[in-house]
XYZ file of C-alpha atoms in Angstrom:
569
model
C 9.223 34.806 -13.030
C 6.538 32.477 -14.299
C 3.217 33.617 -12.875
C -0.270 32.444 -13.689
C -3.724 32.932 -12.257
C -6.531 30.429 -12.059
C -9.995 31.947 -12.048
C -12.528 29.672 -10.362
C -16.304 29.849 -10.112
C -16.458 29.071 -6.417
C -18.916 26.277 -5.735
C -21.244 26.854 -2.773
C -22.313 23.676 -0.948
C -25.078 23.643 1.642
C -24.261 21.268 4.477
C -25.521 20.585 7.941
C -24.336 22.956 10.632
C -23.414 19.926 12.662
C -21.205 18.166 10.156
C -18.643 18.652 7.446
C -17.164 16.381 4.785
C -13.745 14.801 5.370
C -11.213 17.005 3.551
C -7.614 16.165 4.396
C -4.643 18.445 3.832
C -2.635 16.243 1.500
C 1.119 16.046 1.071
C 2.682 16.166 -2.417
C 6.283 15.645 -3.408
C 7.462 16.608 -6.862
C 10.846 16.675 -8.522
C 12.492 16.304 -11.947
C 11.301 13.239 -13.899
C 14.751 13.036 -15.512
C 18.066 14.201 -14.018
C 21.386 14.362 -15.892
C 24.550 13.400 -13.962
C 28.060 12.462 -15.124
C 28.781 10.085 -12.188
C 32.119 11.820 -11.691
C 31.946 12.117 -7.895
C 30.666 15.704 -7.964
C 27.712 16.788 -5.886
C 24.313 16.302 -7.522
C 21.517 18.568 -6.367
C 18.041 17.274 -7.173
C 15.399 19.987 -6.603
C 12.444 18.682 -4.604
C 9.210 20.521 -3.873
C 6.957 19.643 -0.937
C 3.426 21.040 -0.759
C 0.701 20.791 1.834
C 2.577 19.214 4.745
C 6.234 18.921 5.698
C 7.581 15.474 4.708
C 9.930 13.118 6.516
C 11.642 11.945 3.344
C 13.517 8.818 2.241
C 15.804 8.979 -0.818
C 16.511 5.719 -2.699
C 18.437 4.911 -5.857
C 17.911 1.651 -7.825
C 19.464 0.019 -10.846
C 17.354 0.293 -14.006
C 16.834 -2.461 -16.582
C 19.536 -4.637 -15.017
C 17.350 -7.459 -13.684
C 18.420 -10.020 -16.243
C 22.095 -9.116 -15.737
C 21.751 -9.289 -11.958
C 20.233 -12.754 -12.183
C 19.663 -14.661 -8.942
C 21.669 -14.221 -5.756
C 21.500 -13.944 -1.982
C 23.365 -11.312 0.010
C 23.516 -9.614 3.384
C 23.841 -11.030 6.895
C 22.241 -14.481 7.075
C 21.513 -14.162 3.361
C 18.468 -11.970 4.234
C 17.975 -10.705 0.670
C 17.128 -13.056 -2.198
C 16.834 -11.450 -5.641
C 15.605 -13.198 -8.772
C 16.161 -11.095 -11.919
C 14.868 -7.783 -10.561
C 16.505 -4.363 -10.119
C 17.887 -3.651 -6.678
C 18.512 -0.726 -4.339
C 22.102 0.620 -4.429
C 21.642 3.629 -2.170
C 19.272 4.479 0.666
C 19.131 7.465 3.020
C 16.618 8.796 5.484
C 16.925 12.506 4.755
C 14.811 13.852 7.633
C 12.043 16.442 7.523
C 11.736 18.684 4.475
C 9.507 21.690 5.103
C 7.034 22.873 2.474
C 8.713 24.653 -0.452
C 11.631 23.707 -2.612
C 14.892 22.218 -1.331
C 17.615 20.001 -2.735
C 18.188 16.302 -2.364
C 21.986 15.985 -2.414
C 23.847 12.875 -3.664
C 27.439 12.151 -4.669
C 26.805 9.269 -7.054
C 28.059 6.579 -4.655
C 26.353 3.483 -3.351
C 25.538 2.807 0.323
C 29.097 1.518 0.858
C 30.764 4.664 -0.513
C 31.753 3.127 -3.863
C 31.334 5.300 -6.973
C 28.626 3.887 -9.208
C 29.347 3.372 -12.922
C 27.766 5.646 -15.484
C 24.373 4.563 -16.678
C 20.688 4.980 -15.916
C 19.235 4.630 -12.389
C 15.759 5.034 -10.924
C 15.376 7.256 -7.903
C 12.488 7.477 -5.425
C 11.424 10.087 -2.919
C 9.090 8.622 -0.289
C 7.773 10.915 2.439
C 5.118 11.085 5.123
C 3.818 13.597 7.640
C 5.647 12.790 10.897
C 4.621 15.953 12.723
C 0.834 16.238 12.584
C -1.710 14.334 14.618
C -3.605 11.921 12.388
C -6.964 13.260 11.264
C -10.158 11.214 11.831
C -11.636 10.150 8.510
C -14.416 7.843 9.769
C -15.070 7.601 13.468
C -17.709 4.888 13.464
C -15.581 2.202 11.737
C -12.982 0.588 13.942
C -9.857 -1.157 12.621
C -8.100 -3.381 15.112
C -5.895 -5.824 13.203
C -5.967 -5.800 9.407
C -7.015 -9.461 9.449
C -10.021 -8.530 11.597
C -10.887 -5.386 9.673
C -10.169 -6.317 6.047
C -9.690 -3.362 3.781
C -9.775 -3.006 0.016
C -9.801 0.128 -2.127
C -11.431 0.984 -5.422
C -10.417 4.234 -7.092
C -11.819 3.708 -10.630
C -15.229 2.881 -12.035
C -15.878 -0.215 -14.134
C -14.830 1.728 -17.261
C -11.435 2.551 -15.741
C -12.215 6.246 -15.076
C -10.830 7.735 -11.855
C -13.360 8.267 -9.087
C -13.340 11.710 -7.448
C -14.192 9.970 -4.166
C -12.660 6.492 -3.945
C -14.418 3.669 -2.085
C -12.912 1.696 0.760
C -14.403 -1.709 1.497
C -14.069 -3.601 4.735
C -15.467 -6.359 6.951
C -16.689 -5.975 10.466
C -16.380 -9.482 11.872
C -14.320 -12.632 11.501
C -14.667 -15.845 13.461
C -11.425 -17.671 14.147
C -12.811 -20.340 16.474
C -14.508 -22.336 13.714
C -17.272 -23.285 16.131
C -20.217 -21.387 14.720
C -21.490 -19.972 11.474
C -20.845 -16.236 11.263
C -21.959 -14.379 8.136
C -19.451 -12.037 6.604
C -20.745 -8.442 6.805
C -19.037 -6.072 4.368
C -19.320 -2.305 4.203
C -18.639 0.265 1.458
C -17.418 3.681 2.584
C -17.077 6.575 0.136
C -14.005 8.516 1.223
C -14.811 12.151 1.867
C -18.063 11.693 3.743
C -18.544 13.296 7.143
C -16.325 11.486 9.711
C -19.300 11.596 12.095
C -21.381 9.449 9.739
C -22.843 6.493 11.592
C -21.820 3.022 10.489
C -25.527 2.225 10.041
C -25.714 4.916 7.374
C -23.045 3.308 5.218
C -23.816 0.728 2.538
C -23.645 -2.854 3.816
C -24.203 -6.369 2.517
C -24.048 -9.741 4.245
C -22.696 -12.830 2.460
C -22.884 -16.435 3.558
C -23.269 -19.675 1.680
C -25.618 -22.210 3.104
C -24.081 -25.043 5.122
C -21.814 -23.162 7.460
C -19.345 -21.153 5.383
C -18.306 -18.636 7.972
C -14.910 -16.992 7.774
C -12.887 -14.724 5.508
C -9.273 -13.677 5.345
C -7.952 -10.101 5.247
C -8.938 -8.888 1.758
C -11.943 -8.760 -0.543
C -11.698 -7.696 -4.158
C -14.182 -6.060 -6.476
C -14.711 -7.360 -10.009
C -12.839 -4.985 -12.304
C -15.594 -5.056 -14.995
C -18.655 -5.100 -12.745
C -18.346 -3.384 -9.375
C -21.538 -4.983 -8.107
C -19.631 -8.268 -7.943
C -16.998 -9.174 -5.321
C -14.827 -12.098 -4.317
C -14.012 -13.332 -0.802
C -12.096 -16.149 0.841
C -14.206 -18.449 3.010
C -13.780 -21.485 5.213
C -16.339 -24.085 6.243
C -16.860 -25.827 9.566
C -14.831 -28.693 8.134
C -11.942 -26.269 7.425
C -12.386 -26.626 3.677
C -11.305 -23.398 1.918
C -13.130 -21.557 -0.857
C -12.878 -18.569 -3.213
C -16.479 -17.338 -3.592
C -18.183 -14.824 -5.862
C -21.133 -12.728 -4.687
C -23.343 -9.952 -6.028
C -23.409 -6.930 -3.715
C -26.975 -6.263 -2.432
C -27.132 -2.940 -0.508
C -28.771 -3.446 2.870
C -29.445 -7.127 2.209
C -27.973 -10.566 1.725
C -25.385 -10.776 -1.045
C -26.309 -13.221 -3.767
C -24.085 -16.214 -4.502
C -23.185 -16.267 -8.229
C -23.826 -19.909 -9.036
C -22.759 -19.569 -12.685
C -19.165 -18.890 -11.546
C -16.775 -21.682 -10.625
C -18.490 -24.741 -9.060
C -21.890 -23.395 -7.972
C -20.396 -20.004 -7.060
C -17.062 -21.113 -5.577
C -13.710 -22.548 -6.291
C -13.299 -25.283 -3.631
C -9.569 -25.270 -2.884
C -8.837 -27.572 0.057
C -10.487 -30.367 2.028
C -8.356 -30.153 5.160
C -9.948 -31.758 8.229
C -7.349 -30.770 10.837
C -8.793 -28.251 13.332
C -6.696 -25.219 14.109
C -6.104 -21.680 13.071
C -5.145 -21.665 9.406
C -4.706 -18.063 8.290
C -5.388 -17.032 4.753
C -5.182 -13.707 3.064
C -8.643 -13.500 1.642
C -8.813 -12.674 -2.049
C -6.889 -10.010 -3.932
C -6.873 -9.301 -7.665
C -4.193 -8.112 -10.095
C -6.541 -5.582 -11.743
C -6.980 -7.898 -14.721
C -7.980 -11.568 -14.736
C -6.136 -13.123 -11.796
C -7.321 -13.695 -8.222
C -4.985 -14.808 -5.452
C -5.419 -16.395 -2.017
C -3.067 -18.129 0.421
C -3.432 -21.146 2.655
C -1.396 -22.999 5.290
C -2.014 -25.421 8.092
C -0.405 -23.559 10.936
C -0.438 -26.400 13.467
C 0.746 -29.179 11.129
C 4.222 -30.660 11.610
C 4.645 -31.012 7.841
C 5.746 -27.979 5.796
C 2.798 -26.520 3.924
C 2.345 -22.977 2.549
C 0.792 -22.136 -0.787
C -0.645 -19.317 -2.923
C -3.532 -20.093 -5.247
C -4.066 -18.470 -8.681
C -7.721 -18.447 -9.876
C -9.165 -17.251 -13.168
C -11.444 -14.251 -12.384
C -13.581 -14.825 -15.451
C -14.761 -18.398 -14.839
C -13.547 -19.432 -11.354
C -11.190 -22.119 -12.565
C -7.833 -22.909 -10.923
C -4.779 -21.764 -12.862
C -2.107 -23.075 -10.517
C -0.728 -23.088 -6.984
C 2.735 -21.749 -6.026
C 4.476 -23.681 -3.232
C 6.052 -21.267 -0.720
C 7.052 -23.847 1.902
C 10.763 -23.531 1.210
C 10.550 -19.835 2.032
C 7.959 -19.718 4.797
C 8.452 -23.038 6.645
C 11.355 -23.993 8.945
C 12.000 -27.313 10.685
C 14.965 -25.692 12.454
C 12.669 -23.051 14.008
C 10.154 -25.751 15.016
C 12.842 -27.890 16.635
C 14.147 -24.899 18.579
C 10.697 -24.034 20.039
C 9.203 -21.957 17.246
C 6.826 -23.100 14.496
C 7.165 -25.178 11.392
C 4.729 -23.420 9.137
C 4.361 -19.786 8.231
C 2.791 -18.039 5.288
C 1.206 -14.823 4.062
C -1.709 -13.425 6.023
C -1.905 -10.192 4.026
C -1.308 -9.318 0.358
C -0.529 -6.242 -1.683
C -0.430 -5.922 -5.471
C 1.354 -3.138 -7.342
C 3.736 -2.639 -10.241
C 3.074 -6.159 -11.542
C 4.060 -7.954 -8.317
C 2.072 -9.778 -5.646
C 3.740 -8.931 -2.330
C 2.997 -10.626 0.976
C 3.968 -11.045 4.614
C 2.661 -12.784 7.744
C 1.730 -11.717 11.249
C 4.191 -13.786 13.241
C 7.190 -14.613 11.015
C 9.912 -12.621 9.358
C 9.495 -13.466 5.657
C 8.417 -10.766 3.190
C 8.095 -12.013 -0.369
C 7.067 -10.940 -3.875
C 5.765 -13.077 -6.765
C 5.697 -12.127 -10.431
C 2.529 -13.802 -11.823
C 3.732 -13.514 -15.419
C 6.729 -15.790 -14.919
C 6.981 -19.500 -15.724
C 6.104 -22.099 -13.108
C 8.858 -22.472 -10.530
C 10.317 -19.044 -11.284
C 7.561 -16.845 -9.800
C 9.493 -15.600 -6.714
C 10.936 -12.172 -7.574
C 12.521 -11.222 -4.211
C 12.522 -12.169 -0.533
C 13.439 -10.306 2.647
C 14.088 -12.527 5.682
C 16.010 -12.173 8.967
C 19.252 -10.218 8.732
C 18.531 -6.569 7.930
C 16.659 -5.767 11.168
C 13.523 -4.695 9.249
C 10.557 -7.035 9.821
C 13.062 -9.288 11.626
C 12.437 -11.649 14.560
C 14.582 -12.751 17.533
C 17.620 -10.594 16.783
C 18.077 -9.209 20.323
C 21.006 -10.665 22.329
C 18.645 -12.215 24.888
C 16.334 -13.826 22.341
C 15.307 -17.318 23.492
C 15.500 -18.658 19.916
C 18.242 -16.654 18.265
C 17.281 -15.384 14.778
C 14.210 -17.631 14.500
C 11.980 -16.492 11.661
C 8.869 -18.446 12.694
C 8.203 -17.510 16.295
C 4.769 -16.401 17.534
C 5.975 -15.421 20.991
C 8.304 -12.515 20.281
C 7.815 -9.202 18.486
C 7.547 -7.596 16.073
C 3.997 -8.658 15.220
C 2.909 -7.244 11.882
C -0.875 -7.307 11.691
C -1.178 -5.734 8.223
C 0.822 -5.483 5.000
C -0.139 -3.351 1.988
C 1.680 -2.112 -1.123
C 1.461 1.373 -2.614
C 1.386 2.003 -6.419
C 5.162 2.458 -6.617
C 5.914 -0.876 -4.911
C 6.620 0.362 -1.353
C 5.373 -2.149 1.188
C 3.864 -0.597 4.341
C 3.299 -2.795 7.358
C 1.971 -1.949 10.814
C 4.251 -3.117 13.611
C 3.643 -4.001 17.227
C 6.376 -4.438 19.825
C 9.111 -2.198 18.409
C 9.065 0.723 20.882
C 6.999 3.641 19.585
C 7.309 2.601 15.944
C 3.979 2.903 14.119
C 4.819 1.241 10.829
C 7.660 -0.254 8.852
C 8.663 0.050 5.226
C 10.126 -2.384 2.686
C 11.032 -0.831 -0.659
C 10.633 -2.154 -4.207
C 12.902 -5.149 -4.722
C 12.739 -6.139 -1.051
C 15.050 -3.499 0.435
C 14.312 -3.007 4.135
C 13.931 0.758 4.609
C 13.137 1.259 8.302
C 10.627 1.739 11.121
C 8.782 5.051 11.501
C 6.683 6.808 14.110
C 3.720 9.111 13.674
C 3.009 12.129 15.900
C -0.156 10.614 17.373
C 0.512 6.882 17.599
C 1.973 5.022 20.548
C 3.295 2.070 18.690
C 1.241 -0.059 16.297
C -1.378 1.983 14.428
C -3.417 -1.067 13.296
C -3.971 -1.159 9.571
C -2.268 0.747 6.750
C -4.083 1.237 3.497
C -2.176 3.510 1.057
C -4.054 5.561 -1.507
C -1.876 7.398 -4.021
C -3.731 7.939 -7.285
C -3.691 11.706 -7.663
C -6.931 12.236 -5.787
C -7.782 14.877 -3.182
C -7.778 12.053 -0.592
C -4.352 10.528 -1.208
C -2.711 9.289 1.997
C -2.484 6.330 4.332
C -5.710 5.192 6.033
C -5.014 3.560 9.370
C -6.554 2.370 12.592
C -5.229 3.487 15.955
C -3.680 1.472 18.757
C -5.206 3.710 21.393
C -8.549 2.270 22.433
C -9.901 5.743 23.273
C -9.532 6.730 19.604
C -11.421 4.171 17.523
C -12.030 4.791 13.878
C -10.197 5.138 10.576
C -7.548 7.873 10.554
C -5.682 9.741 7.837
C -1.916 10.159 7.529
C -0.541 12.325 4.673
C 2.132 10.780 2.451
C 3.391 10.827 -1.109
C 6.046 9.262 -3.350
C 7.860 10.381 -6.462
C 9.769 8.360 -9.064
C 12.338 9.704 -11.502
C 15.429 8.785 -13.501
C 19.103 9.738 -13.016
C 21.190 9.180 -16.122
C 24.475 10.230 -17.671
C 22.479 11.056 -20.810
C 18.916 12.364 -20.933
C 16.901 11.052 -23.859
C 14.306 12.973 -25.814
C 11.466 11.124 -24.078
C 12.823 12.056 -20.677
C 13.546 15.699 -21.425
C 11.820 18.538 -19.619
C 8.524 19.842 -21.138
C 9.056 21.986 -24.170
C 6.680 24.708 -22.974
C 4.907 25.938 -19.870
C 1.372 24.551 -19.477
C -1.415 24.236 -16.926
C -3.933 21.387 -17.087
C -7.574 21.449 -15.995
C -7.890 21.288 -12.226
C -9.393 17.989 -10.962
C -11.991 17.372 -9.780
C -14.010 20.216 -11.269
C -16.544 21.078 -9.902
C -15.112 20.388 -6.490
C -16.012 20.562 -2.809
C -13.830 21.468 -1.058
C -10.468 20.388 -2.606
C -9.054 20.337 -6.075
C -5.633 19.572 -7.552
C -3.880 21.890 -10.046
C -1.143 20.349 -12.232
C 1.330 22.292 -14.378
C 4.525 21.760 -16.378
C 7.620 23.971 -16.316
C 10.003 24.021 -19.249
C 12.789 25.307 -17.039
C 13.424 26.054 -13.378
C 12.317 29.417 -12.046
C 10.194 31.404 -9.605
C 6.572 30.287 -9.648
C 3.424 31.655 -8.015
C 0.037 30.004 -8.097
C -2.798 32.369 -7.146
C -6.516 31.699 -6.888
C -9.028 34.386 -7.901
C -12.806 34.390 -7.570
C -15.143 35.214 -10.411
C -14.989 38.943 -9.566
C -11.191 38.980 -10.062
C -10.313 39.190 -6.360
C -7.369 37.116 -5.191
C -8.519 34.743 -2.474
C -5.460 32.566 -1.921
C -1.804 31.995 -2.831
C -0.839 28.322 -3.104
C 2.759 28.539 -4.307
C 5.344 31.291 -4.162
C 8.747 29.680 -4.541
C 11.456 28.514 -6.907
C 10.596 25.217 -8.622
C 12.470 22.815 -10.868
C 11.641 22.051 -14.492
C 9.145 19.234 -14.958
C 5.698 18.297 -13.753
C 4.226 19.664 -10.537
C 0.904 19.635 -8.726
C -0.614 21.484 -5.834
C -3.860 20.880 -3.949
C -6.151 23.759 -2.910
C -8.492 23.301 0.037
C -11.318 25.837 -0.231
C -13.067 24.896 2.978
C -12.072 28.210 4.617
C -13.592 30.286 1.796
C -17.200 31.235 1.354
């Protein structure tokens, strides 16, 4: 049995008797990075370890490195899935709740239709969330209603690229849709881990507004990757002209327009004069030198839906990508729906810009590195019953994609680091959120223990911190605030031959716990050269055992476990 002890000098923190920092019990899923299988129809047992919380787990298998061979095609009912040279899901199963400890994910090497897959290399994912615990309040004084009304962005590294022990979440507190008055954009910065009872007035705020009536933002802001005192927003004037604007963050004061960027601080995108609600996503970045924003004229009878690419460094336009063939529908408009749709929320992960809209069925991903005209990587539309509209037998406009009047309404759409797209959903029974996998595969709708339907906002954090999870609002008016839902994801490879690079670690090792010092949680990572019985014990400086974190059989490979010391002196 492999056994190791971790001596810690316990850190003593003096805090108010009336408050305590936010310290969630995280959920971690670990398994074998590389699994050998002969694809002979035999049963494959993939060991999976769950720590912290029980996990309702989804198991998915994808092709690997086959995008160019797959090419471009549509499949599924109504041609719901469009794929353009990307790997696709060949097997999907909701595996139910896995309790903490080690269990097996069982697979027979067949696809979702029962056909034996050929030998080769495949990518597998384990995606799980806590479906049994009531969501924990993370910040009670900030209220998320719809994602478009409470824009959220996350920053988990400093300007040098180092991981922050306590990530920041940014948001806005007010948006004016009426276009009748000038409303400054007030943006807050919340350091995750502060006391949930902290008053909103005690957070760091700044207010941005150009002169001349610039007054509205979309649902994202983004922080400059090289200088975190700078940020970018989407704005709209009283004449409905649309801007990407750069500001300097001024704590407690008015943000400063950066007039040396773009054209006097902005990139002026459109000069539309038609009044009406024209949603846009706000600004999101790719983590390098691209900024993105969307625009559409929602009430126009002509198809119009675009995504703008802007150079982060100088504020110049790179190009626009026309999405009208995917988001706009004359057939839906003629039947009583709407002509124009488009993204109202963005996510960016794994090299792809993913997007969806509040009131239409299209979910879409762009690859910014591709040549003009070839940027669309995949699309999910009506036909798989995930993020679909008007599929019920009594639907007034059968299978209409652009229809404001019927559910589901998806007020937010964000992407986690592995490419899973999480969207809040309203109007689908008790479902709290939906999930679309990498490559556009519709996964399903899911319910949390404490939500009665739409949970308003989903911001995934999964960077190996002590605060990893999904940060959400709550549809119950009596429970305002930002809430925490534990989740995790794991990615590995199944192959008929395991290469040297994918082999299990050559020796047992334990890395430095992070963060260190810590208060009150820290994560311990270790590598196992082979499967076996493992215990992880915590001792104080006097050599007394104060906690046991793991006492189970674990698979070979990399593992991590989080210790919450809040119950210890």
